[in-house]
Amino acid sequence: MIRVIVIDDEALVRSGFELILGQDADIDVVATADGVTALAQIDRHHPDVVLLDIRMPHVDGLTILREVLTRANPPVVAMLTTFDADEYVLQALTLGAAGFLLKDTNPRQLVTLVKSLAAGGVVLSPTLTRSVIRGFSAAEAVSSAVAAVAKLSEREQTVLRHVAAGRSNREIAGLIRHSTGTVKDDMSAILAKLGVGTRVEAALIAQQAGLVDGPQT
């Protein structure tokens, strides 16, 4: 059972996400909260996945994200936003968010995205990915991304393509017919060669370098 907490300042958004996710037998929405009570609920329920509004009054999402990731065994956190272009998204990814999605994500996709997060995958909303990439897509930056990806072996590039598609290590292992341990080793090498600390940052470099056809969900 995947334990989920939804954090948003709007009660309607919280209840909508809870209703959609609660219909799946593998997901248990253990709590919903606004920014003020978010950390208390997370510490109480120890969720696997947190869906966190990036912009809230009183206590904003970035502040909560920083605090959550200091926990000994932090949950996976994906940021929620209403805006197609949100300047806080890149900052959230740098801090350690596992992805981001728009609040009007198709309900049928939402369950799949949460399961992907719980399995160790990344979630990149297509519209937002384009916006984030445009935010640092100067010719020099693109050239740098291409050069970084060129350092990867053929198998590492294949693994990175699957990471950018939101697949977990276990899923990738099945697709490339190697063990999960091998994929983990490949992932560590990829992060080191790209000079980044998270799968999401690696996925964005893959997008920027043109390693994949387009933004993935």
CSV table of C-alpha atoms in Angstrom, one decimal:
chain,number,residue,atom,x,y,z
A,1,MET,CA,0.0,0.0,0.0
A,2,ILE,CA,1.4,3.4,-1.0
A,3,ARG,CA,0.8,6.0,1.7
A,4,VAL,CA,0.2,9.5,0.4
A,5,ILE,CA,-0.3,12.9,1.9
A,6,VAL,CA,-1.6,15.8,-0.1
A,7,ILE,CA,-0.6,19.3,0.9
A,8,ASP,CA,-2.4,22.3,-0.5
A,9,ASP,CA,-3.9,25.5,0.9
A,10,GLU,CA,-7.2,24.9,-1.0
A,11,ALA,CA,-9.5,22.4,0.6
A,12,LEU,CA,-11.2,21.7,-2.8
A,13,VAL,CA,-7.8,20.7,-4.3
A,14,ARG,CA,-7.0,18.4,-1.3
A,15,SER,CA,-10.4,16.7,-1.4
A,16,GLY,CA,-10.2,16.3,-5.2
A,17,PHE,CA,-6.8,14.6,-5.1
A,18,GLU,CA,-7.9,12.4,-2.1
A,19,LEU,CA,-11.0,11.3,-4.0
A,20,ILE,CA,-9.1,10.4,-7.2
A,21,LEU,CA,-6.3,8.6,-5.5
A,22,GLY,CA,-8.4,6.9,-2.9
A,23,GLN,CA,-10.3,5.0,-5.6
A,24,ASP,CA,-7.1,2.9,-6.3
A,25,ALA,CA,-6.7,-0.2,-4.2
A,26,ASP,CA,-2.9,0.3,-3.9
A,27,ILE,CA,-3.0,3.9,-2.6
A,28,ASP,CA,-4.0,5.1,0.8
A,29,VAL,CA,-4.3,8.9,1.3
A,30,VAL,CA,-3.4,8.9,5.0
A,31,ALA,CA,-3.9,12.7,5.4
A,32,THR,CA,-4.3,16.0,3.7
A,33,ALA,CA,-3.0,19.3,5.1
A,34,ASP,CA,-2.4,23.0,4.5
A,35,GLY,CA,1.1,24.5,4.8
A,36,VAL,CA,0.8,25.2,8.5
A,37,THR,CA,0.0,21.7,9.6
A,38,ALA,CA,2.0,19.9,6.8
A,39,LEU,CA,5.1,18.9,8.8
A,40,ALA,CA,3.1,17.7,11.7
A,41,GLN,CA,1.0,15.4,9.5
A,42,ILE,CA,4.1,14.1,7.7
A,43,ASP,CA,5.9,13.3,11.0
A,44,ARG,CA,2.8,11.6,12.3
A,45,HIS,CA,1.9,9.4,9.3
A,46,HIS,CA,5.3,8.8,7.6
A,47,PRO,CA,4.0,8.8,4.0
A,48,ASP,CA,5.8,7.2,1.1
A,49,VAL,CA,4.8,10.1,-1.3
A,50,VAL,CA,3.9,13.7,-0.6
A,51,LEU,CA,2.2,15.9,-3.2
A,52,LEU,CA,3.1,19.4,-2.2
A,53,ASP,CA,1.7,22.7,-3.4
A,54,ILE,CA,4.7,24.9,-4.4
A,55,ARG,CA,2.9,28.2,-3.6
A,56,MET,CA,1.0,28.6,-0.3
A,57,PRO,CA,0.4,31.4,2.1
A,58,HIS,CA,1.9,31.4,5.6
A,59,VAL,CA,4.3,28.5,4.8
A,60,ASP,CA,5.3,28.0,1.2
A,61,GLY,CA,6.1,24.6,-0.4
A,62,LEU,CA,9.9,25.3,-0.8
A,63,THR,CA,10.2,25.8,3.0
A,64,ILE,CA,8.3,22.6,3.7
A,65,LEU,CA,10.4,20.7,1.1
A,66,ARG,CA,13.6,21.8,2.8
A,67,GLU,CA,12.4,20.6,6.2
A,68,VAL,CA,11.0,17.3,4.9
A,69,LEU,CA,14.2,16.3,3.3
A,70,THR,CA,16.1,16.7,6.5
A,71,ARG,CA,14.2,13.8,8.0
A,72,ALA,CA,16.1,10.5,8.4
A,73,ASN,CA,13.9,8.6,5.9
A,74,PRO,CA,12.1,11.4,3.9
A,75,PRO,CA,9.2,10.6,1.7
A,76,VAL,CA,9.3,11.2,-2.1
A,77,VAL,CA,8.0,14.7,-2.7
A,78,ALA,CA,6.5,16.0,-6.0
A,79,MET,CA,5.5,19.6,-6.3
A,80,LEU,CA,2.1,20.8,-7.4
A,81,THR,CA,1.5,24.0,-9.3
A,82,THR,CA,-1.2,25.8,-11.2
A,83,PHE,CA,1.1,27.8,-13.4
A,84,ASP,CA,2.5,26.6,-16.7
A,85,ALA,CA,5.7,28.6,-16.0
A,86,ASP,CA,6.7,28.7,-12.3
A,87,GLU,CA,10.1,30.1,-11.5
A,88,TYR,CA,10.1,28.1,-8.2
A,89,VAL,CA,10.0,24.7,-10.0
A,90,LEU,CA,13.7,24.6,-10.9
A,91,GLN,CA,14.6,25.6,-7.3
A,92,ALA,CA,12.4,22.8,-6.0
A,93,LEU,CA,14.1,20.3,-8.2
A,94,THR,CA,17.5,21.5,-7.2
A,95,LEU,CA,16.5,21.1,-3.5
A,96,GLY,CA,15.5,17.5,-4.1
A,97,ALA,CA,11.9,17.2,-5.3
A,98,ALA,CA,11.3,14.1,-7.3
A,99,GLY,CA,9.2,15.9,-9.9
A,100,PHE,CA,6.4,18.3,-10.5
A,101,LEU,CA,2.9,18.3,-12.1
A,102,LEU,CA,0.1,20.6,-12.8
A,103,LYS,CA,-3.0,20.5,-10.5
A,104,ASP,CA,-5.2,19.9,-13.6
A,105,THR,CA,-3.4,16.7,-14.4
A,106,ASN,CA,-5.7,14.1,-16.0
A,107,PRO,CA,-7.2,12.1,-13.2
A,108,ARG,CA,-6.5,8.8,-15.0
A,109,GLN,CA,-2.8,9.8,-15.1
A,110,LEU,CA,-2.6,10.9,-11.5
A,111,VAL,CA,-2.7,7.3,-10.0
A,112,THR,CA,0.0,6.2,-12.5
A,113,LEU,CA,2.2,9.1,-11.6
A,114,VAL,CA,2.0,8.5,-7.9
A,115,LYS,CA,2.8,4.8,-8.3
A,116,SER,CA,5.8,5.9,-10.5
A,117,LEU,CA,7.0,8.2,-7.7
A,118,ALA,CA,6.6,5.5,-5.1
A,119,ALA,CA,8.7,3.1,-7.2
A,120,GLY,CA,11.5,5.6,-7.5
A,121,GLY,CA,10.6,7.2,-10.8
A,122,VAL,CA,10.5,10.9,-11.7
A,123,VAL,CA,7.4,12.9,-12.8
A,124,LEU,CA,7.9,15.7,-15.3
A,125,SER,CA,4.7,17.4,-16.4
A,126,PRO,CA,5.2,18.0,-20.2
A,127,THR,CA,4.1,21.7,-20.2
A,128,LEU,CA,6.2,22.5,-17.1
A,129,THR,CA,9.2,20.6,-18.5
A,130,ARG,CA,9.2,22.8,-21.6
A,131,SER,CA,9.0,25.9,-19.3
A,132,VAL,CA,11.8,24.8,-17.1
A,133,ILE,CA,14.0,23.9,-20.0
A,134,ARG,CA,13.3,27.3,-21.6
A,135,GLY,CA,14.5,28.9,-18.4
A,136,PHE,CA,18.0,27.6,-18.9
A,137,SER,CA,18.1,26.7,-22.6
A,138,ALA,CA,20.6,29.3,-23.9
A,139,ALA,CA,22.9,27.9,-26.6
A,140,GLU,CA,25.8,27.6,-24.2
A,141,ALA,CA,23.8,25.6,-21.7
A,142,VAL,CA,22.4,23.2,-24.4
A,143,SER,CA,26.0,22.7,-25.7
A,144,SER,CA,27.1,21.9,-22.1
A,145,ALA,CA,24.2,19.4,-21.8
A,146,VAL,CA,25.1,17.7,-25.1
A,147,ALA,CA,28.8,17.5,-24.0
A,148,ALA,CA,27.8,16.0,-20.6
A,149,VAL,CA,25.6,13.3,-22.2
A,150,ALA,CA,28.4,12.5,-24.6
A,151,LYS,CA,30.4,11.3,-21.7
A,152,LEU,CA,27.9,8.5,-21.0
A,153,SER,CA,28.3,5.0,-22.4
A,154,GLU,CA,25.7,3.7,-24.8
A,155,ARG,CA,24.0,1.7,-22.0
A,156,GLU,CA,24.1,4.7,-19.7
A,157,GLN,CA,22.4,6.8,-22.3
A,158,THR,CA,19.7,4.2,-22.7
A,159,VAL,CA,19.2,4.1,-18.9
A,160,LEU,CA,19.0,7.9,-18.9
A,161,ARG,CA,16.3,7.9,-21.6
A,162,HIS,CA,14.2,5.6,-19.4
A,163,VAL,CA,14.8,7.8,-16.4
A,164,ALA,CA,13.5,10.8,-18.3
A,165,ALA,CA,10.4,8.7,-19.1
A,166,GLY,CA,9.8,8.3,-15.4
A,167,ARG,CA,10.7,4.7,-15.1
A,168,SER,CA,12.0,3.1,-11.9
A,169,ASN,CA,15.3,1.1,-11.6
A,170,ARG,CA,13.3,-2.1,-11.5
A,171,GLU,CA,11.4,-1.2,-14.7
A,172,ILE,CA,14.5,-0.2,-16.5
A,173,ALA,CA,16.2,-3.4,-15.5
A,174,GLY,CA,13.5,-5.4,-17.1
A,175,LEU,CA,13.6,-3.4,-20.3
A,176,ILE,CA,17.4,-3.6,-20.8
A,177,ARG,CA,17.7,-7.2,-19.4
A,178,HIS,CA,20.1,-6.4,-16.6
A,179,SER,CA,19.8,-6.7,-12.9
A,180,THR,CA,18.4,-3.9,-10.7
A,181,GLY,CA,21.8,-3.6,-9.1
A,182,THR,CA,23.5,-3.0,-12.4
A,183,VAL,CA,21.0,-0.2,-13.2
A,184,LYS,CA,21.7,1.3,-9.8
A,185,ASP,CA,25.4,1.3,-10.6
A,186,ASP,CA,24.7,2.8,-14.0
A,187,MET,CA,22.5,5.5,-12.3
A,188,SER,CA,25.3,6.4,-9.9
A,189,ALA,CA,27.8,6.7,-12.8
A,190,ILE,CA,25.3,8.8,-14.8
A,191,LEU,CA,24.8,11.3,-11.9
A,192,ALA,CA,28.6,11.5,-11.4
A,193,LYS,CA,29.3,12.1,-15.1
A,194,LEU,CA,26.5,14.7,-15.4
A,195,GLY,CA,27.6,16.4,-12.2
A,196,VAL,CA,24.1,16.4,-10.7
A,197,GLY,CA,22.6,14.9,-7.5
A,198,THR,CA,19.1,13.7,-8.5
A,199,ARG,CA,17.3,11.7,-11.1
A,200,VAL,CA,15.2,14.7,-12.0
A,201,GLU,CA,18.2,16.9,-12.8
A,202,ALA,CA,19.6,14.1,-14.9
A,203,ALA,CA,16.2,13.8,-16.8
A,204,LEU,CA,16.1,17.5,-17.5
A,205,ILE,CA,19.7,17.4,-18.9
A,206,ALA,CA,18.5,14.6,-21.1
A,207,GLN,CA,15.6,16.7,-22.4
A,208,GLN,CA,17.9,19.7,-22.9
A,209,ALA,CA,20.5,17.7,-24.8
A,210,GLY,CA,17.8,16.2,-27.1
A,211,LEU,CA,18.5,12.7,-25.9
A,212,VAL,CA,14.7,12.1,-25.8
A,213,ASP,CA,12.0,13.2,-28.3
A,214,GLY,CA,10.2,15.4,-25.8
A,215,PRO,CA,9.0,16.0,-22.3
A,216,GLN,CA,7.7,12.8,-20.6
A,217,THR,CA,5.1,12.1,-18.0
